[in-house]
Amino acid sequence: MGNFQSNQLSAAAAGVGGWNDPGPLLIGWNMLTPEEEKTQFALWAVAKAPLFITADVVAMSAETLAVLQNPRLVEINQDAL
């Protein structure tokens, strides 16, 4: 939450030619609860952050993959591009 909040100080940088970077997505690393994964992905999408996935997508649960494939959040994230 701290990363997201401090990232909002540079919210105007999100868009063509720049983006915000609140830090790495922890989704798929078994570090977050399913609700925390949903929350982090939603916050990063709204912040227009790069949605880079570094976890092993082959080993992810169906629930985690569904979080990453949420079409509405991906669309929200791409709206500024």
Short mmCIF file of N, CA and C in Angstrom, two decimals:
data_model
loop_
_atom_site.label_atom_id
_atom_site.label_comp_id
_atom_site.label_asym_id
_atom_site.label_seq_id
_atom_site.Cartn_x
_atom_site.Cartn_y
_atom_site.Cartn_z
N MET A 1 0.82 -1.18 0.00
CA MET A 1 0.00 0.00 0.00
C MET A 1 0.87 1.25 0.00
N GLY A 2 1.99 1.19 0.71
CA GLY A 2 2.89 2.33 0.74
C GLY A 2 3.44 2.67 -0.63
N ASN A 3 3.79 1.65 -1.40
CA ASN A 3 4.30 1.89 -2.77
C ASN A 3 3.24 2.59 -3.61
N PHE A 4 2.00 2.13 -3.52
CA PHE A 4 0.93 2.73 -4.30
C PHE A 4 0.71 4.19 -3.89
N GLN A 5 0.68 4.44 -2.59
CA GLN A 5 0.43 5.80 -2.12
C GLN A 5 1.55 6.76 -2.52
N SER A 6 2.80 6.36 -2.39
CA SER A 6 3.89 7.26 -2.79
C SER A 6 3.94 7.42 -4.30
N ASN A 7 3.50 6.42 -5.02
CA ASN A 7 3.47 6.49 -6.48
C ASN A 7 2.50 7.56 -6.97
N GLN A 8 1.47 7.84 -6.20
CA GLN A 8 0.47 8.81 -6.61
C GLN A 8 1.04 10.24 -6.69
N LEU A 9 2.18 10.46 -6.06
CA LEU A 9 2.82 11.77 -6.13
C LEU A 9 3.29 12.10 -7.54
N SER A 10 3.52 11.06 -8.35
CA SER A 10 3.95 11.28 -9.74
C SER A 10 2.91 10.78 -10.73
N ALA A 11 1.65 10.81 -10.35
CA ALA A 11 0.58 10.29 -11.19
C ALA A 11 0.53 10.96 -12.56
N ALA A 12 0.92 12.21 -12.66
CA ALA A 12 0.87 12.92 -13.94
C ALA A 12 1.85 12.36 -14.96
N ALA A 13 2.82 11.57 -14.52
CA ALA A 13 3.80 10.99 -15.44
C ALA A 13 3.24 9.82 -16.22
N ALA A 14 2.10 9.28 -15.80
CA ALA A 14 1.51 8.13 -16.49
C ALA A 14 0.90 8.58 -17.81
N GLY A 15 1.26 7.91 -18.86
CA GLY A 15 0.71 8.22 -20.17
C GLY A 15 1.73 7.97 -21.25
N VAL A 16 1.49 8.50 -22.41
CA VAL A 16 2.38 8.31 -23.54
C VAL A 16 3.77 8.82 -23.20
N GLY A 17 4.76 7.97 -23.33
CA GLY A 17 6.14 8.37 -23.08
C GLY A 17 6.60 8.24 -21.64
N GLY A 18 5.73 7.81 -20.75
CA GLY A 18 6.11 7.66 -19.35
C GLY A 18 5.09 6.85 -18.59
N TRP A 19 5.51 6.33 -17.47
CA TRP A 19 4.59 5.58 -16.63
C TRP A 19 5.06 5.62 -15.19
N ASN A 20 4.16 5.28 -14.33
CA ASN A 20 4.47 5.18 -12.91
C ASN A 20 5.02 3.78 -12.63
N ASP A 21 5.80 3.66 -11.60
CA ASP A 21 6.37 2.36 -11.24
C ASP A 21 6.30 2.18 -9.73
N PRO A 22 5.16 1.67 -9.24
CA PRO A 22 5.02 1.49 -7.80
C PRO A 22 5.78 0.26 -7.27
N GLY A 23 6.46 -0.44 -8.13
CA GLY A 23 7.23 -1.61 -7.69
C GLY A 23 6.75 -2.88 -8.37
N PRO A 24 7.36 -4.00 -8.03
CA PRO A 24 7.03 -5.25 -8.71
C PRO A 24 5.67 -5.80 -8.29
N LEU A 25 5.03 -6.47 -9.23
CA LEU A 25 3.83 -7.22 -8.90
C LEU A 25 4.25 -8.49 -8.18
N LEU A 26 3.63 -8.77 -7.06
CA LEU A 26 3.96 -9.96 -6.28
C LEU A 26 2.99 -11.10 -6.57
N ILE A 27 2.18 -10.92 -7.57
CA ILE A 27 1.17 -11.91 -7.93
C ILE A 27 1.83 -13.17 -8.49
N GLY A 28 1.42 -14.31 -7.96
CA GLY A 28 1.94 -15.59 -8.42
C GLY A 28 3.14 -16.09 -7.67
N TRP A 29 3.63 -15.32 -6.71
CA TRP A 29 4.81 -15.71 -5.92
C TRP A 29 4.42 -16.35 -4.60
N ASN A 30 3.14 -16.60 -4.38
CA ASN A 30 2.65 -17.18 -3.13
C ASN A 30 3.03 -16.35 -1.92
N MET A 31 3.08 -15.04 -2.11
CA MET A 31 3.39 -14.12 -1.02
C MET A 31 2.14 -13.38 -0.55
N LEU A 32 1.09 -13.40 -1.37
CA LEU A 32 -0.13 -12.66 -1.09
C LEU A 32 -1.32 -13.61 -1.03
N THR A 33 -2.32 -13.21 -0.30
CA THR A 33 -3.58 -13.96 -0.31
C THR A 33 -4.27 -13.68 -1.65
N PRO A 34 -5.25 -14.49 -2.02
CA PRO A 34 -5.99 -14.19 -3.26
C PRO A 34 -6.59 -12.79 -3.27
N GLU A 35 -7.11 -12.33 -2.15
CA GLU A 35 -7.68 -10.98 -2.09
C GLU A 35 -6.60 -9.91 -2.25
N GLU A 36 -5.44 -10.15 -1.67
CA GLU A 36 -4.32 -9.20 -1.82
C GLU A 36 -3.84 -9.16 -3.27
N GLU A 37 -3.83 -10.31 -3.94
CA GLU A 37 -3.44 -10.32 -5.37
C GLU A 37 -4.41 -9.49 -6.19
N LYS A 38 -5.69 -9.66 -5.94
CA LYS A 38 -6.71 -8.87 -6.67
C LYS A 38 -6.52 -7.38 -6.40
N THR A 39 -6.27 -7.05 -5.15
CA THR A 39 -6.09 -5.65 -4.78
C THR A 39 -4.85 -5.06 -5.41
N GLN A 40 -3.73 -5.77 -5.35
CA GLN A 40 -2.50 -5.23 -5.93
C GLN A 40 -2.66 -5.03 -7.43
N PHE A 41 -3.24 -6.00 -8.12
CA PHE A 41 -3.40 -5.87 -9.56
C PHE A 41 -4.30 -4.69 -9.91
N ALA A 42 -5.37 -4.52 -9.16
CA ALA A 42 -6.28 -3.39 -9.41
C ALA A 42 -5.58 -2.06 -9.17
N LEU A 43 -4.84 -1.95 -8.08
CA LEU A 43 -4.14 -0.69 -7.79
C LEU A 43 -3.10 -0.37 -8.85
N TRP A 44 -2.33 -1.38 -9.28
CA TRP A 44 -1.29 -1.16 -10.29
C TRP A 44 -1.94 -0.80 -11.63
N ALA A 45 -3.08 -1.42 -11.95
CA ALA A 45 -3.77 -1.10 -13.20
C ALA A 45 -4.25 0.34 -13.20
N VAL A 46 -4.87 0.76 -12.12
CA VAL A 46 -5.37 2.14 -12.01
C VAL A 46 -4.22 3.14 -12.04
N ALA A 47 -3.07 2.77 -11.49
CA ALA A 47 -1.90 3.66 -11.46
C ALA A 47 -1.20 3.72 -12.82
N LYS A 48 -1.68 2.94 -13.78
CA LYS A 48 -1.07 2.88 -15.12
C LYS A 48 0.36 2.38 -15.06
N ALA A 49 0.64 1.52 -14.09
CA ALA A 49 1.97 0.94 -13.92
C ALA A 49 2.20 -0.17 -14.95
N PRO A 50 3.45 -0.45 -15.29
CA PRO A 50 3.72 -1.59 -16.16
C PRO A 50 3.28 -2.87 -15.45
N LEU A 51 2.54 -3.71 -16.14
CA LEU A 51 2.04 -4.95 -15.54
C LEU A 51 2.94 -6.12 -15.93
N PHE A 52 4.20 -6.03 -15.52
CA PHE A 52 5.17 -7.08 -15.81
C PHE A 52 4.99 -8.23 -14.82
N ILE A 53 4.85 -9.42 -15.34
CA ILE A 53 4.68 -10.61 -14.50
C ILE A 53 6.02 -11.35 -14.48
N THR A 54 6.55 -11.56 -13.29
CA THR A 54 7.84 -12.24 -13.16
C THR A 54 7.71 -13.63 -12.55
N ALA A 55 6.52 -14.00 -12.14
CA ALA A 55 6.31 -15.33 -11.56
C ALA A 55 6.11 -16.34 -12.69
N ASP A 56 6.18 -17.60 -12.34
CA ASP A 56 6.03 -18.70 -13.30
C ASP A 56 4.56 -18.90 -13.62
N VAL A 57 4.13 -18.41 -14.79
CA VAL A 57 2.72 -18.49 -15.14
C VAL A 57 2.25 -19.93 -15.34
N VAL A 58 3.14 -20.82 -15.69
CA VAL A 58 2.77 -22.23 -15.86
C VAL A 58 2.37 -22.86 -14.53
N ALA A 59 3.00 -22.41 -13.45
CA ALA A 59 2.74 -22.98 -12.13
C ALA A 59 1.66 -22.25 -11.35
N MET A 60 1.10 -21.18 -11.89
CA MET A 60 0.09 -20.40 -11.17
C MET A 60 -1.23 -21.13 -11.07
N SER A 61 -1.95 -20.82 -10.01
CA SER A 61 -3.30 -21.36 -9.86
C SER A 61 -4.24 -20.69 -10.86
N ALA A 62 -5.34 -21.34 -11.10
CA ALA A 62 -6.35 -20.77 -12.01
C ALA A 62 -6.86 -19.43 -11.47
N GLU A 63 -6.97 -19.33 -10.15
CA GLU A 63 -7.45 -18.09 -9.53
C GLU A 63 -6.47 -16.94 -9.77
N THR A 64 -5.18 -17.22 -9.66
CA THR A 64 -4.17 -16.19 -9.90
C THR A 64 -4.16 -15.79 -11.37
N LEU A 65 -4.25 -16.75 -12.26
CA LEU A 65 -4.30 -16.43 -13.69
C LEU A 65 -5.51 -15.57 -14.02
N ALA A 66 -6.63 -15.84 -13.36
CA ALA A 66 -7.83 -15.04 -13.59
C ALA A 66 -7.61 -13.59 -13.17
N VAL A 67 -6.87 -13.38 -12.10
CA VAL A 67 -6.55 -12.01 -11.67
C VAL A 67 -5.77 -11.30 -12.78
N LEU A 68 -4.77 -11.96 -13.31
CA LEU A 68 -3.91 -11.35 -14.33
C LEU A 68 -4.62 -11.16 -15.67
N GLN A 69 -5.66 -11.92 -15.89
CA GLN A 69 -6.39 -11.85 -17.17
C GLN A 69 -7.69 -11.06 -17.07
N ASN A 70 -7.84 -10.28 -16.01
CA ASN A 70 -9.05 -9.49 -15.84
C ASN A 70 -9.12 -8.44 -16.95
N PRO A 71 -10.00 -8.63 -17.92
CA PRO A 71 -10.00 -7.74 -19.09
C PRO A 71 -10.30 -6.28 -18.75
N ARG A 72 -11.14 -6.04 -17.78
CA ARG A 72 -11.48 -4.66 -17.43
C ARG A 72 -10.28 -3.93 -16.83
N LEU A 73 -9.53 -4.61 -15.96
CA LEU A 73 -8.36 -3.97 -15.36
C LEU A 73 -7.25 -3.75 -16.39
N VAL A 74 -7.08 -4.69 -17.29
CA VAL A 74 -6.08 -4.50 -18.36
C VAL A 74 -6.49 -3.32 -19.23
N GLU A 75 -7.78 -3.21 -19.53
CA GLU A 75 -8.27 -2.09 -20.32
C GLU A 75 -8.05 -0.76 -19.60
N ILE A 76 -8.34 -0.72 -18.31
CA ILE A 76 -8.11 0.50 -17.53
C ILE A 76 -6.65 0.88 -17.57
N ASN A 77 -5.78 -0.10 -17.43
CA ASN A 77 -4.34 0.16 -17.44
C ASN A 77 -3.88 0.70 -18.79
N GLN A 78 -4.46 0.25 -19.86
CA GLN A 78 -4.02 0.65 -21.20
C GLN A 78 -4.68 1.92 -21.71
N ASP A 79 -5.70 2.41 -21.02
CA ASP A 79 -6.42 3.59 -21.48
C ASP A 79 -5.52 4.81 -21.71
N ALA A 80 -4.45 4.95 -20.97
CA ALA A 80 -3.58 6.12 -21.09
C ALA A 80 -2.54 5.94 -22.18
N LEU A 81 -2.45 4.75 -22.74
CA LEU A 81 -1.39 4.52 -23.74
C LEU A 81 -1.76 5.02 -25.10
#
